[in-house]
Short mmCIF file of C-alpha atoms in Angstrom, two decimals:
data_model
loop_
_atom_site.label_atom_id
_atom_site.label_comp_id
_atom_site.label_asym_id
_atom_site.label_seq_id
_atom_site.Cartn_x
_atom_site.Cartn_y
_atom_site.Cartn_z
CA MET A 1 114.42 68.54 123.59
CA ASP A 2 117.85 67.55 122.20
CA GLU A 3 120.83 69.82 122.67
CA GLY A 4 121.11 72.31 119.82
CA THR A 5 117.46 72.09 118.85
CA PHE A 6 114.72 74.62 119.42
CA ALA A 7 111.02 75.10 118.76
CA TRP A 8 109.45 77.81 116.62
CA VAL A 9 105.77 78.52 117.24
CA ARG A 10 103.99 80.80 114.75
CA LEU A 11 100.63 82.36 115.62
CA ALA A 12 98.43 84.62 113.48
CA ASP A 13 95.80 86.76 115.23
CA PRO A 14 95.71 84.40 118.24
CA SER A 15 93.01 84.30 120.87
CA GLU A 16 93.71 85.17 124.48
CA SER A 17 93.40 81.53 125.59
CA GLU A 18 96.01 80.42 123.05
CA LEU A 19 98.47 83.05 124.19
CA VAL A 20 97.94 82.39 127.89
CA GLN A 21 98.52 78.69 127.37
CA LEU A 22 101.72 79.24 125.41
CA ALA A 23 102.90 81.88 127.86
CA GLY A 24 102.81 79.32 130.64
CA GLU A 25 104.73 76.74 128.62
CA LEU A 26 107.33 79.17 127.28
CA GLY A 27 107.63 81.24 130.45
CA LEU A 28 106.55 84.55 128.93
CA HIS A 29 106.05 87.60 131.10
CA PRO A 30 102.42 88.80 131.50
CA LEU A 31 103.37 92.14 129.92
CA ALA A 32 104.71 90.27 126.90
CA VAL A 33 101.42 88.39 126.63
CA GLU A 34 99.49 91.67 126.78
CA ASP A 35 101.62 93.18 123.98
CA ALA A 36 101.20 90.09 121.83
CA LEU A 37 97.46 89.95 122.36
CA HIS A 38 96.64 93.52 121.39
CA GLY A 39 99.39 94.22 118.85
CA ARG A 40 99.69 97.81 117.57
CA GLN A 41 103.08 98.14 119.22
CA ARG A 42 105.67 100.68 118.23
CA PRO A 43 108.87 98.95 117.05
CA LYS A 44 110.82 98.23 120.21
CA ARG A 45 113.06 95.76 122.02
CA GLU A 46 112.53 94.47 125.56
CA GLN A 47 114.13 91.79 127.72
CA PHE A 48 111.94 89.57 129.92
CA GLY A 49 114.39 87.39 131.82
CA ASP A 50 116.10 85.21 129.22
CA VAL A 51 113.46 85.99 126.58
CA LEU A 52 114.17 88.77 124.10
CA ALA A 53 111.05 90.48 122.73
CA VAL A 54 111.20 92.46 119.49
CA ALA A 55 108.20 94.27 118.02
CA LEU A 56 108.17 95.49 114.42
CA LYS A 57 105.71 96.58 111.75
CA PRO A 58 106.03 94.60 108.51
CA LEU A 59 104.57 96.35 105.48
CA ARG A 60 104.00 96.27 101.75
CA TYR A 61 103.25 98.94 99.18
CA VAL A 62 100.21 98.56 96.93
CA GLU A 63 100.82 100.65 93.81
CA GLU A 64 97.25 100.34 92.53
CA ASP A 65 95.90 102.08 95.65
CA THR A 66 99.04 104.14 96.37
CA ALA A 67 98.85 102.76 99.89
CA VAL A 68 101.31 101.42 102.46
CA GLU A 69 99.74 98.50 104.29
CA THR A 70 101.24 97.62 107.67
CA GLY A 71 100.83 94.80 110.14
CA ASP A 72 102.13 93.95 113.59
CA LEU A 73 104.66 91.27 114.48
CA LEU A 74 106.12 90.35 117.85
CA ILE A 75 109.06 87.98 118.19
CA PHE A 76 109.86 86.31 121.51
CA ALA A 77 113.24 84.58 121.31
CA GLY A 78 114.26 82.43 124.25
CA PRO A 79 117.18 80.02 124.68
CA ARG A 80 115.31 77.02 123.24
CA SER A 81 112.14 78.44 121.68
CA VAL A 82 110.84 81.23 119.47
CA LEU A 83 107.28 82.53 119.41
CA THR A 84 106.14 84.86 116.61
CA VAL A 85 102.73 86.53 116.85
CA SER A 86 101.42 88.39 113.82
CA HIS A 87 98.41 90.64 113.43
CA GLY A 88 97.04 91.52 110.02
CA SER A 89 97.58 90.03 106.60
CA ILE A 90 101.32 90.77 106.37
CA ASP A 91 103.47 88.05 107.92
CA PRO A 92 107.15 87.68 106.95
CA CYS A 93 107.52 84.44 108.92
CA ALA A 94 106.59 82.15 106.01
CA GLU A 95 109.34 83.59 103.80
CA ALA A 96 111.76 83.50 106.78
CA ALA A 97 111.02 79.80 107.31
CA ARG A 98 111.63 79.12 103.61
CA ARG A 99 115.01 80.85 103.76
CA LEU A 100 116.02 78.91 106.86
CA ASP A 101 115.01 75.64 105.24
CA ALA A 102 117.28 76.50 102.33
CA ASP A 103 120.22 77.31 104.64
CA PRO A 104 120.54 74.65 107.39
CA GLN A 105 123.86 76.13 108.48
CA MET A 106 122.07 79.20 109.82
CA LEU A 107 119.92 76.98 112.02
CA CYS A 108 123.05 76.09 114.00
CA LEU A 109 122.84 79.60 115.46
CA GLY A 110 119.67 78.61 117.33
CA THR A 111 116.82 80.96 117.98
CA TRP A 112 118.89 83.91 116.80
CA ALA A 113 118.74 82.42 113.31
CA VAL A 114 114.95 82.81 113.36
CA LEU A 115 115.17 86.35 114.70
CA HIS A 116 117.64 87.29 111.98
CA ALA A 117 115.61 85.62 109.21
CA VAL A 118 112.39 87.38 110.16
CA LEU A 119 114.10 90.76 110.47
CA ASP A 120 115.90 90.21 107.18
CA VAL A 121 112.66 89.47 105.33
CA ALA A 122 110.92 92.47 106.90
CA VAL A 123 113.77 94.84 106.03
CA ASP A 124 113.94 93.50 102.47
CA ALA A 125 110.23 94.31 102.18
CA TYR A 126 110.98 97.83 103.44
CA SER A 127 113.61 98.27 100.71
CA ASP A 128 111.25 96.99 98.01
CA ALA A 129 108.45 99.27 99.23
CA ALA A 130 110.80 102.28 99.25
CA ARG A 131 111.78 101.52 95.65
CA ARG A 132 108.14 101.32 94.58
CA VAL A 133 107.22 104.54 96.42
CA ARG A 134 110.16 106.28 94.71
CA ALA A 135 108.85 105.14 91.31
CA THR A 136 105.37 106.45 92.17
CA LEU A 137 106.83 109.76 93.31
CA ASP A 138 108.89 110.10 90.10
CA ARG A 139 105.76 109.63 88.00
CA LEU A 140 103.84 112.09 90.14
CA GLU A 141 106.65 114.62 89.85
CA ASP A 142 106.60 114.33 86.05
CA GLU A 143 102.85 114.94 86.03
CA VAL A 144 103.17 117.98 88.29
CA PHE A 145 105.66 119.61 85.91
CA SER A 146 103.84 118.59 82.73
CA THR A 147 101.92 121.06 80.56
CA SER A 148 98.52 119.77 81.73
CA ARG A 149 96.63 121.89 84.22
CA VAL A 150 95.68 119.12 86.66
CA ASP A 151 95.83 119.76 90.39
CA HIS A 152 97.63 116.80 92.05
CA THR A 153 97.55 118.25 95.57
CA GLN A 154 95.24 115.55 96.93
CA ARG A 155 97.40 112.77 95.47
CA ILE A 156 100.53 114.33 96.95
CA TYR A 157 98.95 114.61 100.39
CA SER A 158 97.75 111.00 100.15
CA LEU A 159 101.21 109.72 99.23
CA LYS A 160 102.79 111.86 101.94
CA ARG A 161 100.46 110.30 104.52
CA GLU A 162 101.50 106.83 103.36
CA VAL A 163 105.19 107.78 103.53
CA ARG A 164 104.69 109.00 107.10
CA GLU A 165 103.19 105.62 107.98
CA PHE A 166 106.19 104.01 106.28
CA ARG A 167 108.52 106.20 108.32
CA ASP A 168 106.75 105.28 111.57
CA ALA A 169 107.51 101.63 110.83
CA VAL A 170 111.14 102.07 109.80
CA GLN A 171 112.58 104.86 111.93
CA PRO A 172 111.95 103.39 115.43
CA LEU A 173 113.38 100.03 114.33
CA VAL A 174 116.81 101.52 113.57
CA PRO A 175 117.91 101.90 117.24
CA VAL A 176 116.34 98.52 118.01
CA LEU A 177 118.71 96.78 115.61
CA GLN A 178 121.64 98.95 116.62
CA GLY A 179 121.33 97.83 120.24
CA LEU A 180 120.11 94.31 119.58
CA LEU A 181 123.40 92.61 120.39
CA ASP A 182 123.91 94.46 123.67
CA GLY A 183 121.26 92.64 125.71
CA PRO A 184 121.68 89.54 127.83
CA GLY A 185 121.28 86.13 126.28
CA THR A 186 123.19 86.96 123.11
CA ARG A 187 126.68 85.81 124.06
CA ASP A 188 126.46 82.18 122.97
CA HIS A 189 126.45 82.96 119.26
CA LEU A 190 127.49 86.61 119.38
CA SER A 191 130.50 86.32 117.09
CA GLU A 192 128.58 84.22 114.56
CA ILE A 193 125.32 86.19 114.47
CA ALA A 194 126.76 89.72 114.77
CA PRO A 195 127.74 90.12 111.07
CA TYR A 196 124.28 89.02 109.94
CA ILE A 197 122.43 91.36 112.31
CA ARG A 198 124.82 94.17 111.39
CA ASP A 199 124.10 93.58 107.69
CA VAL A 200 120.34 93.81 108.30
CA GLY A 201 120.94 96.98 110.28
CA ASP A 202 122.89 98.52 107.40
CA HIS A 203 120.06 97.75 104.98
CA LEU A 204 117.55 99.24 107.38
CA HIS A 205 119.66 102.37 107.83
CA ARG A 206 119.78 102.91 104.05
CA THR A 207 116.04 102.43 103.81
CA ASP A 208 115.50 104.90 106.65
CA ILE A 209 117.55 107.50 104.77
CA GLU A 210 115.55 106.77 101.61
CA VAL A 211 112.23 107.19 103.42
CA ARG A 212 113.38 110.49 104.93
CA THR A 213 114.42 111.63 101.46
CA LEU A 214 111.03 110.65 100.04
CA ASP A 215 109.29 112.69 102.73
CA GLU A 216 111.43 115.74 101.92
CA LEU A 217 110.89 115.31 98.17
CA LEU A 218 107.13 115.18 98.71
CA ASP A 219 107.35 118.51 100.55
CA SER A 220 109.19 119.96 97.55
CA VAL A 221 106.71 118.51 95.04
CA LEU A 222 103.81 119.82 97.13
CA GLY A 223 105.36 123.29 97.17
CA ALA A 224 105.87 123.14 93.41
CA GLN A 225 102.26 122.07 92.88
CA GLN A 226 100.96 124.91 95.02
CA ALA A 227 103.17 127.37 93.14
CA ARG A 228 101.82 126.10 89.82
CA VAL A 229 98.24 126.40 91.07
CA GLY A 230 99.00 129.99 92.08
CA THR A 231 100.45 130.64 88.63
CA TRP A 232 97.34 129.20 86.97
CA GLN A 233 95.13 131.43 89.10
CA ASN A 234 97.20 134.49 88.22
CA ASP A 235 96.94 133.61 84.53
CA ASP A 236 93.19 133.25 84.84
CA MET A 237 92.89 136.59 86.62
CA ARG A 238 94.96 138.30 83.90
CA ARG A 239 92.77 136.81 81.18
CA ILE A 240 89.63 137.90 83.00
CA SER A 241 91.06 141.40 83.51
CA ALA A 242 92.12 141.64 79.86
CA TRP A 243 88.71 140.62 78.52
CA ALA A 244 87.02 142.97 81.00
CA ALA A 245 89.17 145.84 79.69
CA ILE A 246 88.36 144.93 76.07
CA PHE A 247 84.62 144.86 76.70
CA ALA A 248 84.79 148.06 78.75
CA ILE A 249 85.33 150.19 75.64
CA PRO A 250 82.15 149.21 73.74
CA THR A 251 80.27 149.24 77.00
CA MET A 252 81.39 152.83 77.68
CA VAL A 253 80.57 154.05 74.17
CA ALA A 254 77.20 152.31 74.12
CA GLY A 255 76.49 153.66 77.59
CA VAL A 256 77.26 157.22 76.58
CA TYR A 257 75.06 157.11 73.48
CA GLY A 258 72.37 155.25 75.33
CA MET A 259 71.63 158.16 77.66
CA ASN A 260 69.05 159.49 75.16
CA PHE A 261 69.88 163.18 75.52
CA GLU A 262 68.43 165.31 72.75
CA HIS A 263 71.56 167.31 71.94
CA MET A 264 74.45 164.82 71.49
CA PRO A 265 77.19 164.92 68.81
CA GLU A 266 76.64 162.89 65.63
CA LEU A 267 73.10 161.84 66.60
CA GLY A 268 71.75 163.22 63.38
CA TRP A 269 74.74 162.28 61.25
CA THR A 270 74.21 159.54 58.65
CA TYR A 271 77.58 157.90 59.39
CA GLY A 272 77.44 158.32 63.16
CA TYR A 273 76.37 154.76 63.93
CA PRO A 274 78.92 153.06 61.62
CA LEU A 275 81.62 155.32 63.03
CA ALA A 276 80.75 154.43 66.63
CA VAL A 277 80.75 150.69 65.83
CA ALA A 278 84.06 151.00 63.95
CA LEU A 279 85.58 152.94 66.85
CA MET A 280 84.53 150.24 69.35
CA ALA A 281 85.88 147.47 67.12
CA LEU A 282 89.21 149.21 66.48
CA ALA A 283 89.77 150.08 70.13
CA SER A 284 88.85 146.56 71.26
CA GLY A 285 91.10 145.04 68.58
CA ALA A 286 94.01 147.25 69.61
CA LEU A 287 93.63 146.20 73.25
CA TYR A 288 93.33 142.54 72.26
CA ARG A 289 96.55 142.76 70.25
CA ALA A 290 98.38 144.50 73.10
CA PHE A 291 97.27 141.91 75.64
CA ARG A 292 98.27 139.07 73.29
CA ARG A 293 101.70 140.61 72.82
CA ASN A 294 102.19 140.83 76.60
CA GLY A 295 101.04 137.27 77.17
CA TRP A 296 97.83 138.10 78.97
CA LEU A 297 95.69 136.35 76.35
#
């Protein structure tokens, strides 16, 4: 291989035989092969000799399903070669390759250019997903405080679960980028690559703050929804109590005169029945008016 050139091998859901073969040719550590084979790695950074291994979780937000979809990506950057292994349908490597093709000057930085490009695409996707989640949360917040009596608790919990998955992808990657330039094998292009890596780290840090804020806002919206549900239940109980009090009066009068005793007042009076009905109607109407005035009905 000519001086200044390097190889970039991209694998998607590789088999064990493919990884073992490449591991021998690229000099990968057996532990690195194990991580690449199984995926599902927490974002981290490890050094295997002169090969730097970075694991991250690329993601995208699907608004139609209110879901954060994540994948797994491992980057193995050596002095003259880069191996990227992706698991799942989300792979930022294609967009990273397109950006590098459009900027040949970055390729002069060697394998670090690939590492930066992939991280940059992944972090840009984080920022876009955070913006979309914020828009979803704003709409949900408006619905919670609207006049409609719809319980959005399940939707809030669902979005909160997705934000937690988002946070699990972003938060562990922050210290990885912060310490990325401290490992061995970075000195050749340290001065050239440092500003680019630092810029990606700044974007990631802002996204991490945004995701934390979204998680806290969801707690507040959930509390507001639960308070509104409690208010609705109290209103319902007051209405039920008010109507029970209104119907208690005719029930009491009818119960008294339904005891069928022989000697009861007004039993033989011609206007006794109309008077009893009028009394029940007036008393019930007075209670209804009082409850309406106090906001119970």
